[in-house]
Short mmCIF file of C-alpha atoms in Angstrom, two decimals:
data_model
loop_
_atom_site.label_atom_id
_atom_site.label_comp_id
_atom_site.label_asym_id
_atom_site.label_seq_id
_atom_site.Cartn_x
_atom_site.Cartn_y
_atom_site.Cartn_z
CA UNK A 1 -12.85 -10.00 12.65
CA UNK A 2 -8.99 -9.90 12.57
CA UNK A 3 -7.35 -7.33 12.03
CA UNK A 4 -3.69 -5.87 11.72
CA UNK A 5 -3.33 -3.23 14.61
CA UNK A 6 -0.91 -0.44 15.22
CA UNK A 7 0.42 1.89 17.59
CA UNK A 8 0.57 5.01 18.82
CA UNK A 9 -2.22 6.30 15.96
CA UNK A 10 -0.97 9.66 16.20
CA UNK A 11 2.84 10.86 17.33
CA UNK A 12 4.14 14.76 17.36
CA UNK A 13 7.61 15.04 18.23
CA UNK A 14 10.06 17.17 18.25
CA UNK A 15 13.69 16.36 15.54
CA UNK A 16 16.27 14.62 17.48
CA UNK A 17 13.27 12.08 19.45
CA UNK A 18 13.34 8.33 19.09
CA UNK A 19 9.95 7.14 17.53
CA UNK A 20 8.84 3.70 18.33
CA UNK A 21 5.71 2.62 15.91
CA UNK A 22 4.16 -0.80 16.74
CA UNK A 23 2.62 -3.41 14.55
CA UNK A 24 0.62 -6.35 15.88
CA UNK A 25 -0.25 -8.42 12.38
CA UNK A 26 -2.98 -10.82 12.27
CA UNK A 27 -2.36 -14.36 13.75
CA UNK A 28 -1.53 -16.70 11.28
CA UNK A 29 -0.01 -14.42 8.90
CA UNK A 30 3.90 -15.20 7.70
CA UNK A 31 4.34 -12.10 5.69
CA UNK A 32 4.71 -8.63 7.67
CA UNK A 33 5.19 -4.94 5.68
CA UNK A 34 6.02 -1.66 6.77
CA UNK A 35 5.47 1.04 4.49
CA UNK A 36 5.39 4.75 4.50
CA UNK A 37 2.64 7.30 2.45
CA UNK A 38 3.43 11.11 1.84
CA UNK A 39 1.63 12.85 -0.67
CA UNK A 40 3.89 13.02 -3.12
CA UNK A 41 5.96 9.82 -2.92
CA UNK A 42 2.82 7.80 -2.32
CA UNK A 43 3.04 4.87 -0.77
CA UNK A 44 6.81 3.21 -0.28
CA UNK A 45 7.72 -0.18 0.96
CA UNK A 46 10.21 0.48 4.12
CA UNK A 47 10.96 -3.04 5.42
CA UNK A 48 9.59 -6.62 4.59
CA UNK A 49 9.43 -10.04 6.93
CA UNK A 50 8.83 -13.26 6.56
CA UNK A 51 8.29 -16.06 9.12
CA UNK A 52 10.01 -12.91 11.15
CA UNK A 53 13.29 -13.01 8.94
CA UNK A 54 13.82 -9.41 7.48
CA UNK A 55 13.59 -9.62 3.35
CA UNK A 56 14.30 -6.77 2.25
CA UNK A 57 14.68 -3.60 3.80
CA UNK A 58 16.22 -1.18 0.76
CA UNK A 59 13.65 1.29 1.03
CA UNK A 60 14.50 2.24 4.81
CA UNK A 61 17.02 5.14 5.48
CA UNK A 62 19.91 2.62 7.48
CA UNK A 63 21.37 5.49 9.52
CA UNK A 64 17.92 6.32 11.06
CA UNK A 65 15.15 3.49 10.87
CA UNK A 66 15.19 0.02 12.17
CA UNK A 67 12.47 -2.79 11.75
CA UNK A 68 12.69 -5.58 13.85
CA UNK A 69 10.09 -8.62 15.06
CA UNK A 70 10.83 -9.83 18.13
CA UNK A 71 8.12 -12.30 18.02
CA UNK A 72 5.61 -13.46 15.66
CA UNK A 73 2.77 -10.84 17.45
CA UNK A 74 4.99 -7.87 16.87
CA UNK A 75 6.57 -6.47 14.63
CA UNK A 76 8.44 -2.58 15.39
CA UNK A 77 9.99 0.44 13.58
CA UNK A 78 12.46 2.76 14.56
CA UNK A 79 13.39 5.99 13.63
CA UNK A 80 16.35 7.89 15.46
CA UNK A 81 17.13 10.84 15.80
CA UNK A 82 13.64 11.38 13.97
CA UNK A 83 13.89 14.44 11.39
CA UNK A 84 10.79 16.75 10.18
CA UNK A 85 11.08 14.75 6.65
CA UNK A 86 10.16 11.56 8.41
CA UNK A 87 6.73 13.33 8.84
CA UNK A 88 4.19 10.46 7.25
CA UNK A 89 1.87 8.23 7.68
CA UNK A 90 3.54 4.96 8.65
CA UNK A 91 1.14 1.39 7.39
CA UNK A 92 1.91 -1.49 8.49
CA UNK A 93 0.23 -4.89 6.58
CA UNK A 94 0.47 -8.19 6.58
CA UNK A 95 -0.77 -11.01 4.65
CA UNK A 96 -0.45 -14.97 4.07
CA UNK A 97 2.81 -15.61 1.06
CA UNK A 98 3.22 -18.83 -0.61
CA UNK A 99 6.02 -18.29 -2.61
CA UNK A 100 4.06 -15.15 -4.87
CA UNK A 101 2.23 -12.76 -3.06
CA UNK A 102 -1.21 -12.47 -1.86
CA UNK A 103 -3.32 -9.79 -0.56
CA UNK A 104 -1.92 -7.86 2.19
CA UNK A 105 -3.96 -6.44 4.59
CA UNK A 106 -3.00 -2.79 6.32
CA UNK A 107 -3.30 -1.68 9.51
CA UNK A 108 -5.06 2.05 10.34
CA UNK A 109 -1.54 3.52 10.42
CA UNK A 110 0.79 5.71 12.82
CA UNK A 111 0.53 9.22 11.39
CA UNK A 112 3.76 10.87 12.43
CA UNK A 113 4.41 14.70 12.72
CA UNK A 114 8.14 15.42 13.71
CA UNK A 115 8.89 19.54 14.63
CA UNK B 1 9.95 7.27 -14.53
CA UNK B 2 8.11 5.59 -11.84
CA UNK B 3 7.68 1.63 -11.83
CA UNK B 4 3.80 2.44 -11.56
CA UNK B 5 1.87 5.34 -12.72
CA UNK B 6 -1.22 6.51 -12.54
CA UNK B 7 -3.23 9.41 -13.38
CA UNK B 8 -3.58 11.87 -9.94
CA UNK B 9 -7.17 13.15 -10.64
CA UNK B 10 -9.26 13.87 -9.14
CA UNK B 11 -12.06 12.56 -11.58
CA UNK B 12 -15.25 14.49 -10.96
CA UNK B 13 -18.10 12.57 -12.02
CA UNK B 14 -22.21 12.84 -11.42
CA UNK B 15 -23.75 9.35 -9.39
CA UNK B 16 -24.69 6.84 -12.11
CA UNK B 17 -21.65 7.85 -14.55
CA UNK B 18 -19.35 5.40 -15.63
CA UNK B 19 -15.56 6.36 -14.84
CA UNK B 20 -12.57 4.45 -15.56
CA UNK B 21 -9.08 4.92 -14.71
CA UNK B 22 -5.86 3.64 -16.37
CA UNK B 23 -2.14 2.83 -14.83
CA UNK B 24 0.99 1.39 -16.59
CA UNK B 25 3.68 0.00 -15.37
CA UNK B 26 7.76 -0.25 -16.44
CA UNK B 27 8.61 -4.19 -15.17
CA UNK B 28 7.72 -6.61 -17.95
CA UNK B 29 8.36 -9.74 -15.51
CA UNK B 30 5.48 -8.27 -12.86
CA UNK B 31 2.96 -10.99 -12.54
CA UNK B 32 -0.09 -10.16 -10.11
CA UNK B 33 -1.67 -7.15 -10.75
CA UNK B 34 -4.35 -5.74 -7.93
CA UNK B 35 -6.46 -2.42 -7.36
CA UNK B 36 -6.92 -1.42 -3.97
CA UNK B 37 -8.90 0.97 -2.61
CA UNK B 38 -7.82 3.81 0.15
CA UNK B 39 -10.89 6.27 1.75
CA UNK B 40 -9.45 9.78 2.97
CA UNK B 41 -7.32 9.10 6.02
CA UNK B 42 -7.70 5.60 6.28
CA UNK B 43 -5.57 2.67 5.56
CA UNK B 44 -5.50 0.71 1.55
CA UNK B 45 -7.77 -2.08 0.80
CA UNK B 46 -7.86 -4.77 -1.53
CA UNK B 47 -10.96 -4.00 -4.43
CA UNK B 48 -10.12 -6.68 -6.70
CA UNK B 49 -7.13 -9.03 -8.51
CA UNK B 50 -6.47 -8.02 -12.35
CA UNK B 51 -6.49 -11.36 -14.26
CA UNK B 52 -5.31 -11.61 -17.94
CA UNK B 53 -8.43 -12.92 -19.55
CA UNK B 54 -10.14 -9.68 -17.22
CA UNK B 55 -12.31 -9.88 -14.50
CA UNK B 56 -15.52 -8.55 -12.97
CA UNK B 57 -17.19 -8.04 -9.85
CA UNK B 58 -20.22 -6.13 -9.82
CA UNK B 59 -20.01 -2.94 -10.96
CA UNK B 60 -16.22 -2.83 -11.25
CA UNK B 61 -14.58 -4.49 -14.20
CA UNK B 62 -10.28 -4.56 -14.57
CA UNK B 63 -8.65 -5.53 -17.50
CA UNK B 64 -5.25 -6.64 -18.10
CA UNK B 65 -2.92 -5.63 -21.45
CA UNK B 66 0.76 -7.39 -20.84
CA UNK B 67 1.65 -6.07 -24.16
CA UNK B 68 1.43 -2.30 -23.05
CA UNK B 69 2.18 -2.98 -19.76
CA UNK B 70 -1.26 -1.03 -19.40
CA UNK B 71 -4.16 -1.75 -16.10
CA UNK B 72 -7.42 -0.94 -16.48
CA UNK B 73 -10.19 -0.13 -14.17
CA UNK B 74 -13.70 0.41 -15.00
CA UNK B 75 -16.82 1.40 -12.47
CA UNK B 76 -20.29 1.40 -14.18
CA UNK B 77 -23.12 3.13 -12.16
CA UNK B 78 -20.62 5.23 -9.85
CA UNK B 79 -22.20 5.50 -6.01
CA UNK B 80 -21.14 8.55 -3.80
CA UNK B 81 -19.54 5.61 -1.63
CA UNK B 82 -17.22 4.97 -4.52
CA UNK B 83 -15.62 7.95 -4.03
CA UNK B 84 -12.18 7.14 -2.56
CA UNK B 85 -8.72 6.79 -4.07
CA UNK B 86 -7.82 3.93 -6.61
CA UNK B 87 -4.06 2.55 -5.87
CA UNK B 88 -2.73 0.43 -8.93
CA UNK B 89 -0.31 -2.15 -7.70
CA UNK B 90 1.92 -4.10 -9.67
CA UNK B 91 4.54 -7.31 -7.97
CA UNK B 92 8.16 -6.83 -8.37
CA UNK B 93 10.44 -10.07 -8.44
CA UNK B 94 13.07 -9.41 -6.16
CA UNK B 95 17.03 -10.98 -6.96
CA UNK B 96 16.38 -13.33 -4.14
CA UNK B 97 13.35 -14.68 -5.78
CA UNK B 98 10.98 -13.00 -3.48
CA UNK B 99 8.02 -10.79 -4.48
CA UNK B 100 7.11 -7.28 -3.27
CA UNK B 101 4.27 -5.17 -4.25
CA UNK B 102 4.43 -1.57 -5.91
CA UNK B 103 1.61 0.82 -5.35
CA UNK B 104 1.02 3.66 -8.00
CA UNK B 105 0.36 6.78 -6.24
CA UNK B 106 -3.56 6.75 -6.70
CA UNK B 107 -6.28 7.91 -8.81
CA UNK B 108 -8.68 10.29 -6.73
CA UNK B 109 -12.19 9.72 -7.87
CA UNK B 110 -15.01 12.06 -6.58
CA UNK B 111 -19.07 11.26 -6.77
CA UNK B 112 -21.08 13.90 -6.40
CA UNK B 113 -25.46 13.86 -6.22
#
């Protein structure tokens, strides 16, 4: 059963601390997403790869969050100096793209509490 | 105005009732139209493509009106298992020809005995 997995599940931090989240997609898959869900934004589209080429990353904050995939197993977000308002849940998905787009299949999330 | 809305909820409905939810959405061009489905705390899920002519799969039917932009999902004979929140998600066409998908913020739908 494949599956996209992410890591830490859960980070507390204190303002000012680098946050690494991690993102292993499933193999096979040439499209990779992160995205970010408050309450009341919902959920927002942060970064975007394909065949590990970043897309489109308009959604992320430049000064504070990077997305990178150093290979086609992992993909990474950065936030720093984190700030309380970064406090989220952060998805991660990935899905199969020929051209259009197809379903895209999440990960269980990094929920992220910054002090 | 956001590029998808939906209707917050929560919808309270008895097991058996038959619920449906409505979203709309600003982009004309957007071609693929999904629901997806996101239990409390855990990640979104794909329910079911929205096709123009409409489409059904069991007990949940979506519908499709380009003209008014408008999304429909219906759920006949509502489970407690149903209860979850409904994300309405709409593809934008970026300037580079690329696709991206917007999720509405959700539609909270509660089943109770």
């Amino acid at each position: 059963d494949a599956r996209v997995t992410q890591t830490p599940r859960h980070k507390v931090t204190e303002m000012g601390q680098e946050v690494t989240m991690r993102c292993q997609p499933i193999l096979g898959h040439n499209t990779v997403f992160w995205y970010r869900q408050t309450m009341m934004q919902g959920l927002e589209l942060l970064a975007y790869f394909r065949n590990r080429a970043p897309l489109d990353d308009s959604g992320m904050p430049k000064d504070r969050f990077s997305a990178e995939m150093p290979d086609a197993t992992l993909a990474t977000l950065k936030i720093q100096p984190s700030e309380p308002r970064d406090s989220a849940v952060y998805f991660c998905a990935s899905g199969l793209a020929y051209g259009g787009e197809d379903e895209q299949f999440f990960g269980p999330g990094t929920r992220l509490t910054v002090l | 105005r956001k590029e998808v809305e939906q209707d917050p909820g929560p919808f309270n409905v008895p097991e058996g009732a038959t619920v449906a939810f409505n979203c709309t959405y600003s982009n004309s061009a957007s071609q693929s139209f999904f629901w997806y489905r996101q239990d409390c705390r855990k990640e979104p899920k794909l329910l079911m493509s929205v096709y123009s002519s409409g489409n059904e799969d069991g007990r949940f039917t979506a519908q499709l009106n380009r003209a008014s932009q408008y999304i429909s999902l219906l759920i006949r004979d509502s489970k407690l298992s149903d209860s979850a929140t409904y994300l309405c998600v709409v593809n934008r066409i970026m300037n580079t020809g690329f696709q991206k998908l917007v999720f509405g913020t959700g539609t909270r739908l509660l089943v109770s005995p």
